mmCIF file of C-alpha atoms and ligand atoms in Angstrom:
data_model
loop_
_atom_site.group_PDB
_atom_site.id
_atom_site.type_symbol
_atom_site.label_atom_id
_atom_site.label_comp_id
_atom_site.label_asym_id
_atom_site.label_seq_id
_atom_site.Cartn_x
_atom_site.Cartn_y
_atom_site.Cartn_z
ATOM 1 C CA MET A 1 180.346 97.734 196.255
ATOM 2 C CA LYS A 2 182.720 96.932 193.980
ATOM 3 C CA VAL A 3 182.785 93.950 191.835
ATOM 4 C CA THR A 4 186.214 92.551 193.477
ATOM 5 C CA GLU A 5 184.276 93.228 197.278
ATOM 6 C CA HIS A 6 181.287 91.016 195.621
ATOM 7 C CA ILE A 7 183.826 88.325 195.126
ATOM 8 C CA LYS A 8 185.506 88.758 198.572
ATOM 9 C CA LYS A 9 181.819 88.846 200.206
ATOM 10 C CA ALA A 10 180.852 85.718 198.279
ATOM 11 C CA LYS A 11 183.633 83.678 200.193
ATOM 12 C CA GLY A 12 184.236 81.078 197.729
ATOM 13 C CA LYS A 13 180.693 80.897 195.984
ATOM 14 C CA THR A 14 180.157 81.699 192.415
ATOM 15 C CA LEU A 15 178.376 84.294 191.690
ATOM 16 C CA PHE A 16 175.759 84.788 188.495
ATOM 17 C CA SER A 17 175.881 87.859 186.348
ATOM 18 C CA PHE A 18 175.234 88.821 182.901
ATOM 19 C CA GLU A 19 175.910 91.457 180.242
ATOM 20 C CA ILE A 20 172.870 93.867 178.657
ATOM 21 C CA ILE A 21 172.988 95.968 175.400
ATOM 22 C CA PRO A 22 171.432 98.947 175.123
ATOM 23 C CA PRO A 23 168.407 99.169 173.016
ATOM 24 C CA LYS A 24 168.414 100.680 169.601
ATOM 25 C CA LYS A 25 168.007 104.503 169.287
ATOM 26 C CA GLY A 26 164.465 105.140 169.768
ATOM 27 C CA LYS A 27 162.756 101.978 171.628
ATOM 28 C CA SER A 28 161.467 102.039 174.469
ATOM 29 C CA ILE A 29 163.687 100.630 177.730
ATOM 30 C CA LYS A 30 160.826 98.460 178.842
ATOM 31 C CA GLU A 31 161.560 95.742 176.760
ATOM 32 C CA LEU A 32 164.896 95.775 178.703
ATOM 33 C CA TYR A 33 163.570 95.415 182.202
ATOM 34 C CA ASP A 34 161.144 92.655 180.843
ATOM 35 C CA ASN A 35 164.380 91.095 180.468
ATOM 36 C CA ILE A 36 165.827 91.758 183.334
ATOM 37 C CA ASP A 37 163.015 90.960 185.699
ATOM 38 C CA PRO A 38 163.048 87.384 185.016
ATOM 39 C CA LEU A 39 166.851 87.251 185.911
ATOM 40 C CA MET A 40 166.796 89.214 189.156
ATOM 41 C CA GLU A 41 165.371 86.099 191.204
ATOM 42 C CA PHE A 42 169.304 84.678 190.838
ATOM 43 C CA ASN A 43 170.855 87.959 192.571
ATOM 44 C CA PRO A 44 173.095 89.359 190.287
ATOM 45 C CA PRO A 45 175.327 91.218 192.227
ATOM 46 C CA PHE A 46 176.214 93.341 189.469
ATOM 47 C CA ILE A 47 175.104 93.684 185.437
ATOM 48 C CA ASP A 48 177.112 94.858 182.542
ATOM 49 C CA VAL A 49 175.765 97.282 180.252
ATOM 50 C CA THR A 50 178.204 97.978 176.675
ATOM 51 C CA THR A 51 178.518 100.239 174.802
ATOM 52 C CA SER A 52 178.400 100.438 171.073
ATOM 53 C CA ARG A 53 180.473 102.445 168.904
ATOM 54 C CA GLU A 54 179.545 105.261 166.688
ATOM 55 C CA GLU A 55 179.377 104.372 163.133
ATOM 56 C CA PHE A 56 178.845 105.718 159.680
ATOM 57 C CA ILE A 57 175.066 106.152 157.846
ATOM 58 C CA TYR A 58 174.869 107.601 154.692
ATOM 59 C CA ILE A 59 171.945 109.979 154.069
ATOM 60 C CA GLU A 60 170.597 110.493 150.499
ATOM 61 C CA LYS A 61 170.702 114.356 149.448
ATOM 62 C CA GLU A 62 169.941 115.442 145.599
ATOM 63 C CA GLY A 63 171.133 112.391 144.437
ATOM 64 C CA LEU A 64 174.423 112.021 146.299
ATOM 65 C CA PHE A 65 175.117 110.452 149.344
ATOM 66 C CA ASP A 66 176.219 112.410 152.451
ATOM 67 C CA ARG A 67 178.305 110.502 155.202
ATOM 68 C CA LYS A 68 177.352 111.372 159.185
ATOM 69 C CA ILE A 69 178.268 109.675 162.335
ATOM 70 C CA THR A 70 176.269 107.863 164.503
ATOM 71 C CA ARG A 71 175.492 105.855 167.549
ATOM 72 C CA MET A 72 172.709 103.265 167.165
ATOM 73 C CA ARG A 73 172.640 102.116 170.821
ATOM 74 C CA PRO A 74 173.295 105.374 172.911
ATOM 75 C CA GLY A 75 172.534 105.607 176.823
ATOM 76 C CA THR A 76 174.979 103.416 178.064
ATOM 77 C CA LEU A 77 175.133 105.487 181.496
ATOM 78 C CA GLY A 78 171.809 106.207 181.616
ATOM 79 C CA ILE A 79 170.941 102.837 181.693
ATOM 80 C CA CYS A 80 173.266 102.129 184.028
ATOM 81 C CA ALA A 81 171.802 104.533 186.332
ATOM 82 C CA ALA A 82 168.365 103.238 185.932
ATOM 83 C CA ILE A 83 168.836 99.742 186.507
ATOM 84 C CA LYS A 84 171.457 100.897 189.771
ATOM 85 C CA HIS A 85 168.117 102.913 190.702
ATOM 86 C CA LYS A 86 165.161 100.457 189.969
ATOM 87 C CA TYR A 87 166.545 96.863 191.242
ATOM 88 C CA ASN A 88 169.231 98.393 193.685
ATOM 89 C CA VAL A 89 172.048 96.234 191.939
ATOM 90 C CA ASP A 90 176.080 97.619 190.701
ATOM 91 C CA THR A 91 176.082 98.302 187.159
ATOM 92 C CA VAL A 92 179.501 97.892 185.376
ATOM 93 C CA PRO A 93 179.304 100.573 182.211
ATOM 94 C CA HIS A 94 181.976 99.383 179.331
ATOM 95 C CA VAL A 95 184.205 102.358 178.868
ATOM 96 C CA LEU A 96 185.922 102.593 175.217
ATOM 97 C CA CYS A 97 188.862 103.877 173.839
ATOM 98 C CA GLY A 98 187.150 103.910 170.652
ATOM 99 C CA GLY A 99 184.940 106.890 169.447
ATOM 100 C CA PHE A 100 185.708 109.108 172.572
ATOM 101 C CA THR A 101 188.352 111.460 172.908
ATOM 102 C CA LYS A 102 190.067 111.586 176.830
ATOM 103 C CA GLU A 103 188.197 114.658 177.586
ATOM 104 C CA GLU A 104 185.069 112.909 177.170
ATOM 105 C CA THR A 105 185.684 110.111 178.912
ATOM 106 C CA GLU A 106 186.949 112.073 181.949
ATOM 107 C CA TYR A 107 183.399 113.745 181.873
ATOM 108 C CA LEU A 108 182.002 110.335 181.381
ATOM 109 C CA LEU A 109 184.156 108.811 184.514
ATOM 110 C CA VAL A 110 182.817 112.268 186.609
ATOM 111 C CA ASP A 111 179.529 111.639 185.457
ATOM 112 C CA CYS A 112 179.764 107.845 187.248
ATOM 113 C CA HIS A 113 181.474 109.063 190.474
ATOM 114 C CA TYR A 114 178.396 111.240 190.962
ATOM 115 C CA LEU A 115 175.983 108.387 190.276
ATOM 116 C CA GLY A 116 177.984 106.356 193.065
ATOM 117 C CA ILE A 117 178.845 103.839 189.819
ATOM 118 C CA ASN A 118 182.232 102.906 190.593
ATOM 119 C CA ASN A 119 182.605 99.832 188.747
ATOM 120 C CA VAL A 120 184.001 100.235 185.089
ATOM 121 C CA MET A 121 184.965 97.886 182.265
ATOM 122 C CA ALA A 122 187.787 99.623 180.135
ATOM 123 C CA LEU A 123 188.036 98.669 176.584
ATOM 124 C CA ARG A 124 189.618 99.324 173.463
ATOM 125 C CA GLY A 125 186.857 98.647 170.992
ATOM 126 C CA ASP A 126 186.811 97.247 167.641
ATOM 127 C CA ALA A 127 187.491 98.373 164.505
ATOM 128 C CA MET A 128 184.428 100.707 163.269
ATOM 129 C CA LYS A 129 181.984 98.718 160.978
ATOM 130 C CA GLY A 130 183.483 98.663 157.162
ATOM 131 C CA GLU A 131 186.789 99.375 158.358
ATOM 132 C CA GLN A 132 189.894 96.829 158.537
ATOM 133 C CA TYR A 133 191.925 97.728 161.623
ATOM 134 C CA PHE A 134 191.289 99.733 164.716
ATOM 135 C CA LYS A 135 192.118 103.625 164.450
ATOM 136 C CA ALA A 136 192.451 105.499 167.793
ATOM 137 C CA THR A 137 190.367 108.521 167.585
ATOM 138 C CA LYS A 138 191.931 112.040 167.923
ATOM 139 C CA GLY A 139 192.958 112.977 171.169
ATOM 140 C CA GLY A 140 191.427 109.428 172.501
ATOM 141 C CA HIS A 141 193.612 106.265 173.545
ATOM 142 C CA THR A 142 195.193 103.585 170.977
ATOM 143 C CA TYR A 143 195.034 100.882 173.934
ATOM 144 C CA ALA A 144 192.571 99.461 176.739
ATOM 145 C CA THR A 145 195.992 100.086 178.949
ATOM 146 C CA GLN A 146 196.231 103.602 178.328
ATOM 147 C CA LEU A 147 192.531 103.828 179.520
ATOM 148 C CA VAL A 148 193.331 101.963 182.208
ATOM 149 C CA ASN A 149 195.693 104.044 183.458
ATOM 150 C CA GLN A 150 193.765 107.145 182.917
ATOM 151 C CA ILE A 151 190.912 105.570 185.197
ATOM 152 C CA GLN A 152 193.608 104.894 187.838
ATOM 153 C CA ASN A 153 194.897 108.401 187.735
ATOM 154 C CA LEU A 154 191.485 109.478 188.564
ATOM 155 C CA ASN A 155 191.356 107.327 191.618
ATOM 156 C CA THR A 156 194.486 109.014 192.603
ATOM 157 C CA GLY A 157 193.003 112.312 192.278
ATOM 158 C CA LYS A 158 194.971 112.937 188.757
ATOM 159 C CA TYR A 159 192.353 114.641 186.242
ATOM 160 C CA LEU A 160 193.813 115.154 182.829
ATOM 161 C CA HIS A 161 194.896 118.627 182.869
ATOM 162 C CA GLY A 162 196.613 120.333 185.838
ATOM 163 C CA THR A 163 196.326 119.823 189.183
ATOM 164 C CA LEU A 164 193.278 120.141 191.167
ATOM 165 C CA ASP A 165 192.171 120.802 194.757
ATOM 166 C CA VAL A 166 190.517 117.653 194.822
ATOM 167 C CA ASP A 167 188.527 116.357 198.413
ATOM 168 C CA ASP A 168 186.728 113.750 196.435
ATOM 169 C CA LYS A 169 188.612 111.082 194.748
ATOM 170 C CA ALA A 170 186.989 108.372 192.883
ATOM 171 C CA ASP A 171 187.648 104.923 193.503
ATOM 172 C CA PHE A 172 187.041 102.786 190.396
ATOM 173 C CA CYS A 173 187.227 98.905 190.179
ATOM 174 C CA ILE A 174 188.348 98.208 186.575
ATOM 175 C CA GLY A 175 187.914 95.413 184.766
ATOM 176 C CA VAL A 176 189.644 94.581 181.644
ATOM 177 C CA ALA A 177 189.214 92.017 178.614
ATOM 178 C CA GLY A 178 190.885 89.021 178.552
ATOM 179 C CA TYR A 179 190.908 86.460 175.484
ATOM 180 C CA PRO A 180 191.364 82.411 176.373
ATOM 181 C CA GLU A 181 191.681 81.767 172.437
ATOM 182 C CA LYS A 182 193.513 85.110 172.132
ATOM 183 C CA HIS A 183 192.609 88.159 170.499
ATOM 184 C CA LEU A 184 192.013 88.149 166.815
ATOM 185 C CA GLU A 185 194.942 90.974 166.101
ATOM 186 C CA ALA A 186 197.645 89.580 168.498
ATOM 187 C CA PRO A 187 200.547 87.495 167.148
ATOM 188 C CA SER A 188 200.327 84.554 169.718
ATOM 189 C CA ILE A 189 198.212 84.105 172.890
ATOM 190 C CA LYS A 190 201.800 84.411 175.012
ATOM 191 C CA SER A 191 202.048 88.273 173.452
ATOM 192 C CA ASP A 192 198.262 88.563 174.337
ATOM 193 C CA LEU A 193 198.851 87.363 177.934
ATOM 194 C CA LYS A 194 201.591 89.812 178.138
ATOM 195 C CA ARG A 195 199.679 92.892 177.000
ATOM 196 C CA LEU A 196 196.800 91.754 179.739
ATOM 197 C CA LYS A 197 199.394 91.999 182.508
ATOM 198 C CA GLU A 198 200.350 95.538 181.240
ATOM 199 C CA LYS A 199 196.628 96.131 182.025
ATOM 200 C CA VAL A 200 196.429 94.959 184.960
ATOM 201 C CA ASP A 201 200.380 96.248 185.960
ATOM 202 C CA ALA A 202 198.181 99.573 185.393
ATOM 203 C CA GLY A 203 195.593 98.977 187.845
ATOM 204 C CA ALA A 204 193.145 96.368 186.310
ATOM 205 C CA ASP A 205 191.155 94.627 189.262
ATOM 206 C CA TYR A 206 189.781 91.786 187.510
ATOM 207 C CA VAL A 207 189.316 90.097 183.933
ATOM 208 C CA VAL A 208 186.271 89.012 182.397
ATOM 209 C CA THR A 209 186.784 86.925 179.629
ATOM 210 C CA GLN A 210 185.564 86.549 175.845
ATOM 211 C CA MET A 211 183.288 83.690 174.849
ATOM 212 C CA PHE A 212 184.452 80.368 174.893
ATOM 213 C CA PHE A 213 182.590 77.007 174.112
ATOM 214 C CA ASP A 214 185.497 74.727 175.595
ATOM 215 C CA ASN A 215 186.067 75.019 179.253
ATOM 216 C CA ASN A 216 189.552 73.384 178.920
ATOM 217 C CA LYS A 217 190.316 77.304 176.691
ATOM 218 C CA TYR A 218 189.338 78.494 179.719
ATOM 219 C CA PHE A 219 191.362 76.356 182.183
ATOM 220 C CA GLU A 220 194.423 76.784 180.010
ATOM 221 C CA PHE A 221 193.826 80.457 179.742
ATOM 222 C CA VAL A 222 193.639 81.218 183.557
ATOM 223 C CA GLU A 223 197.230 78.769 184.259
ATOM 224 C CA ALA A 224 199.083 80.912 181.551
ATOM 225 C CA ALA A 225 197.985 83.764 182.898
ATOM 226 C CA LYS A 226 199.115 82.709 186.688
ATOM 227 C CA LYS A 227 202.534 81.846 185.182
ATOM 228 C CA GLU A 228 202.407 85.436 183.627
ATOM 229 C CA GLY A 229 202.122 87.130 187.278
ATOM 230 C CA ILE A 230 198.549 87.701 186.712
ATOM 231 C CA THR A 231 196.726 87.002 190.202
ATOM 232 C CA VAL A 232 193.437 89.219 189.708
ATOM 233 C CA PRO A 233 190.244 87.027 189.526
ATOM 234 C CA ILE A 234 189.711 85.688 186.223
ATOM 235 C CA ILE A 235 185.565 86.042 185.477
ATOM 236 C CA PRO A 236 184.488 83.613 182.775
ATOM 237 C CA GLY A 237 182.445 85.329 180.189
ATOM 238 C CA ILE A 238 179.623 82.579 178.270
ATOM 239 C CA LYS A 239 177.186 82.660 175.607
ATOM 240 C CA PRO A 240 174.574 79.988 175.046
ATOM 241 C CA ILE A 241 174.672 79.186 170.849
ATOM 242 C CA ALA A 242 171.113 80.560 170.086
ATOM 243 C CA VAL A 243 170.618 80.388 166.331
ATOM 244 C CA ASN A 244 172.418 78.041 163.587
ATOM 245 C CA ARG A 245 173.649 81.235 162.167
ATOM 246 C CA HIS A 246 176.351 81.439 165.245
ATOM 247 C CA LEU A 247 178.472 78.309 163.929
ATOM 248 C CA GLN A 248 179.738 80.855 161.484
ATOM 249 C CA LEU A 249 179.299 84.169 162.962
ATOM 250 C CA LEU A 250 181.010 83.443 165.927
ATOM 251 C CA PRO A 251 184.098 81.947 164.651
ATOM 252 C CA GLN A 252 184.154 85.101 162.014
ATOM 253 C CA VAL A 253 183.710 87.806 164.698
ATOM 254 C CA PHE A 254 185.628 86.507 167.407
ATOM 255 C CA LYS A 255 188.136 84.268 166.006
ATOM 256 C CA ILE A 256 187.044 81.385 168.445
ATOM 257 C CA ASP A 257 186.654 77.667 168.031
ATOM 258 C CA LEU A 258 183.598 75.757 168.241
ATOM 259 C CA PRO A 259 184.144 71.947 169.477
ATOM 260 C CA GLU A 260 183.075 69.200 167.234
ATOM 261 C CA THR A 261 180.440 67.833 169.628
ATOM 262 C CA LEU A 262 178.498 71.392 169.638
ATOM 263 C CA ILE A 263 178.537 71.822 165.843
ATOM 264 C CA ALA A 264 177.220 67.867 164.991
ATOM 265 C CA GLU A 265 174.267 68.654 167.893
ATOM 266 C CA VAL A 266 173.507 71.878 166.159
ATOM 267 C CA ASP A 267 173.511 70.692 162.511
ATOM 268 C CA LYS A 268 170.858 67.723 164.099
ATOM 269 C CA CYS A 269 168.503 70.804 164.462
ATOM 270 C CA ALA A 270 165.565 71.163 162.425
ATOM 271 C CA ASP A 271 164.832 75.096 163.251
ATOM 272 C CA ASN A 272 166.207 77.138 165.602
ATOM 273 C CA LYS A 273 163.994 76.869 168.218
ATOM 274 C CA GLN A 274 165.761 73.351 168.652
ATOM 275 C CA VAL A 275 168.946 75.384 168.378
ATOM 276 C CA ARG A 276 168.284 77.529 171.151
ATOM 277 C CA GLN A 277 167.367 74.290 173.497
ATOM 278 C CA VAL A 278 170.793 72.627 172.224
ATOM 279 C CA GLY A 279 172.645 76.093 173.014
ATOM 280 C CA VAL A 280 170.914 76.021 176.945
ATOM 281 C CA GLU A 281 172.180 72.721 177.204
ATOM 282 C CA TRP A 282 175.735 72.966 176.028
ATOM 283 C CA CYS A 283 175.587 76.081 178.572
ATOM 284 C CA ILE A 284 174.346 74.234 181.735
ATOM 285 C CA GLN A 285 177.311 71.757 180.968
ATOM 286 C CA GLN A 286 179.717 73.831 180.857
ATOM 287 C CA SER A 287 178.496 76.367 183.750
ATOM 288 C CA LYS A 288 178.218 73.283 185.579
ATOM 289 C CA GLU A 289 181.800 72.502 185.000
ATOM 290 C CA LEU A 290 182.789 76.161 185.663
ATOM 291 C CA LEU A 291 180.975 75.999 188.933
ATOM 292 C CA ASN A 292 182.708 72.545 190.103
ATOM 293 C CA ALA A 293 186.193 74.500 189.112
ATOM 294 C CA GLY A 294 184.971 77.182 191.956
ATOM 295 C CA VAL A 295 185.254 80.305 189.176
ATOM 296 C CA PRO A 296 184.229 83.612 191.260
ATOM 297 C CA VAL A 297 181.480 84.704 189.008
ATOM 298 C CA LEU A 298 179.679 82.890 185.730
ATOM 299 C CA HIS A 299 178.908 86.012 183.689
ATOM 300 C CA TYR A 300 176.516 85.370 180.672
ATOM 301 C CA TYR A 301 176.239 87.193 177.732
ATOM 302 C CA SER A 302 172.610 87.625 177.264
ATOM 303 C CA MET A 303 172.483 90.132 174.222
ATOM 304 C CA GLY A 304 169.517 91.389 176.138
ATOM 305 C CA LYS A 305 167.301 88.204 175.544
ATOM 306 C CA SER A 306 166.624 86.646 179.217
ATOM 307 C CA ASP A 307 164.461 83.397 178.336
ATOM 308 C CA ASN A 308 167.402 81.197 177.275
ATOM 309 C CA ILE A 309 169.755 82.780 180.233
ATOM 310 C CA LYS A 310 166.879 82.073 182.568
ATOM 311 C CA ALA A 311 167.130 78.541 181.724
ATOM 312 C CA ILE A 312 170.678 78.355 182.315
ATOM 313 C CA ALA A 313 170.531 79.978 185.692
ATOM 314 C CA SER A 314 167.758 77.408 186.927
ATOM 315 C CA ALA A 315 169.529 74.564 186.710
ATOM 316 C CA LEU A 316 172.320 75.954 188.513
ATOM 317 C CA PHE A 317 171.670 78.903 191.263
HETATM 318 C C1 LIG B 1 184.257 91.072 178.675
HETATM 319 C C2 LIG B 1 184.095 91.612 176.975
HETATM 320 C C3 LIG B 1 183.394 92.737 176.993
HETATM 321 C C4 LIG B 1 183.266 93.766 175.730
HETATM 322 N N1 LIG B 1 182.493 94.762 175.933
HETATM 323 C C5 LIG B 1 182.543 95.407 174.404
HETATM 324 C C6 LIG B 1 181.701 96.862 174.723
HETATM 325 O O1 LIG B 1 180.719 96.926 175.370
HETATM 326 N N2 LIG B 1 181.988 97.445 173.878
HETATM 327 C C7 LIG B 1 182.560 97.210 172.442
HETATM 328 O O2 LIG B 1 182.789 97.991 171.500
HETATM 329 N N3 LIG B 1 183.186 96.234 172.421
HETATM 330 C C8 LIG B 1 183.522 95.239 173.719
HETATM 331 N N4 LIG B 1 183.851 94.094 173.861
HETATM 332 C C9 LIG B 1 185.363 93.677 171.992
HETATM 333 C C10 LIG B 1 186.536 94.462 172.728
HETATM 334 O O3 LIG B 1 186.354 96.124 172.214
HETATM 335 C C11 LIG B 1 187.441 93.992 171.566
HETATM 336 O O4 LIG B 1 187.763 92.773 171.727
HETATM 337 C C12 LIG B 1 188.799 94.884 170.856
HETATM 338 O O5 LIG B 1 189.039 94.265 169.837
HETATM 339 C C13 LIG B 1 189.619 94.695 172.027
HETATM 340 O O6 LIG B 1 189.667 95.662 173.289
HETATM 341 P P1 LIG B 1 190.633 95.442 174.324
HETATM 342 O O7 LIG B 1 190.185 96.108 175.134
HETATM 343 O O8 LIG B 1 190.920 94.001 174.621
HETATM 344 O O9 LIG B 1 192.062 96.138 174.091
HETATM 345 P P2 LIG B 1 193.265 96.116 174.351
HETATM 346 O O10 LIG B 1 193.525 95.209 175.896
HETATM 347 O O11 LIG B 1 193.975 97.410 173.820
HETATM 348 O O12 LIG B 1 194.384 95.224 173.085
HETATM 349 C C14 LIG B 1 193.797 94.994 171.748
HETATM 350 C C15 LIG B 1 194.914 94.296 170.746
HETATM 351 O O13 LIG B 1 196.136 95.098 170.955
HETATM 352 C C16 LIG B 1 197.278 94.176 171.869
HETATM 353 N N5 LIG B 1 197.707 95.196 172.631
HETATM 354 C C17 LIG B 1 197.735 95.859 173.803
HETATM 355 N N6 LIG B 1 198.564 96.812 173.976
HETATM 356 C C18 LIG B 1 199.807 96.986 173.175
HETATM 357 C C19 LIG B 1 200.664 97.800 172.756
HETATM 358 N N7 LIG B 1 201.128 98.415 174.078
HETATM 359 N N8 LIG B 1 201.238 97.042 171.846
HETATM 360 C C20 LIG B 1 201.105 96.626 170.712
HETATM 361 N N9 LIG B 1 199.748 95.685 170.582
HETATM 362 C C21 LIG B 1 199.373 96.077 172.030
HETATM 363 C C22 LIG B 1 196.498 93.643 172.336
HETATM 364 O O14 LIG B 1 197.302 91.835 172.167
HETATM 365 C C23 LIG B 1 195.336 93.051 171.083
HETATM 366 O O15 LIG B 1 195.491 92.133 170.614
HETATM 367 C C24 LIG B 1 184.043 93.324 174.723
HETATM 368 C C25 LIG B 1 185.152 91.984 174.674
HETATM 369 C C26 LIG B 1 184.959 91.162 176.124
HETATM 370 C C27 LIG B 1 186.050 90.390 176.309
#
């Protein structure tokens, strides 16, 4: 079922879902299952699986370094298919512009269609590690809107090259990213919202937000999006703080603000075990307020670990 159909079917009841990341290359999928198992009692209608960009590695060869490109966490679609099969749950592979040509994307989407995976998150992807700005891959897309267009074209039976005799059209439900505190490269919230509207106009069916720690940021974003004419569901994506280092890392990577009270609580902690507990409690409070506000889904960034997400979900669902 499509994410939007799950939302409709819930008739206003808030759903629980989460995002996982594929294991590092060479690692077993078992650890992922061990972390999904405890969350299945909360009946997630869908689970998102991220895609990692390619990165450069340097291999020493006769005193010189040879630069190679690799993907440290491959297997997004395989994991989606495996989870769908094992848990009978819908899965949402993240599809990126960065690192993929349009042909590779078409190939991936055709695989999704054959597997019965009809939800995808369409994302641009970040700059490659070590590079300051995002550069489009040769033969790939520059912005997520173009990727949404490509997926939407498939939904109408239009493939990349030429007209085909299509008797089995794809029917993808398309999610896109939204930023309550604006995307780090956007010159203003207003211009970022305009770009979001373009993604929706191109065919996006719903939005999932970047993490935020102050619900007002989400509420203001939803209001501003409505004023911009965005009427699709806006799903809040939230993450519990797990280690002290997140205080620096999250603002640095995502350009988001952390509330003073949260910082003060984390500062009081003697170790990361206590920080994890503070993160859980903060996230429960955040989730309760969002739940009372009637958000369609509470979507958690699990980073592949379930103990804290289970503690949060147990207090709510
Ligand atoms: C819910 C969620 C899930 C994510 N999952 C992943 C993942 O699995 N893997 C991963 O690598 N990253 C992931 N990301 C991160 C995402 O790839 C980055 O935030 C990326 O920098 C932007 O992606 P986007 O799809 O929002 O890009 P876009 O919508 O293309 O926007 C990127 C920037 O360009 C601007 N812009 C858009 N269109 C135009 C235009 N026509 N002209 C000029 N400027 C324009 C926007 O305002 C914005 O500043 C995720 C983010 C979120 C919120």
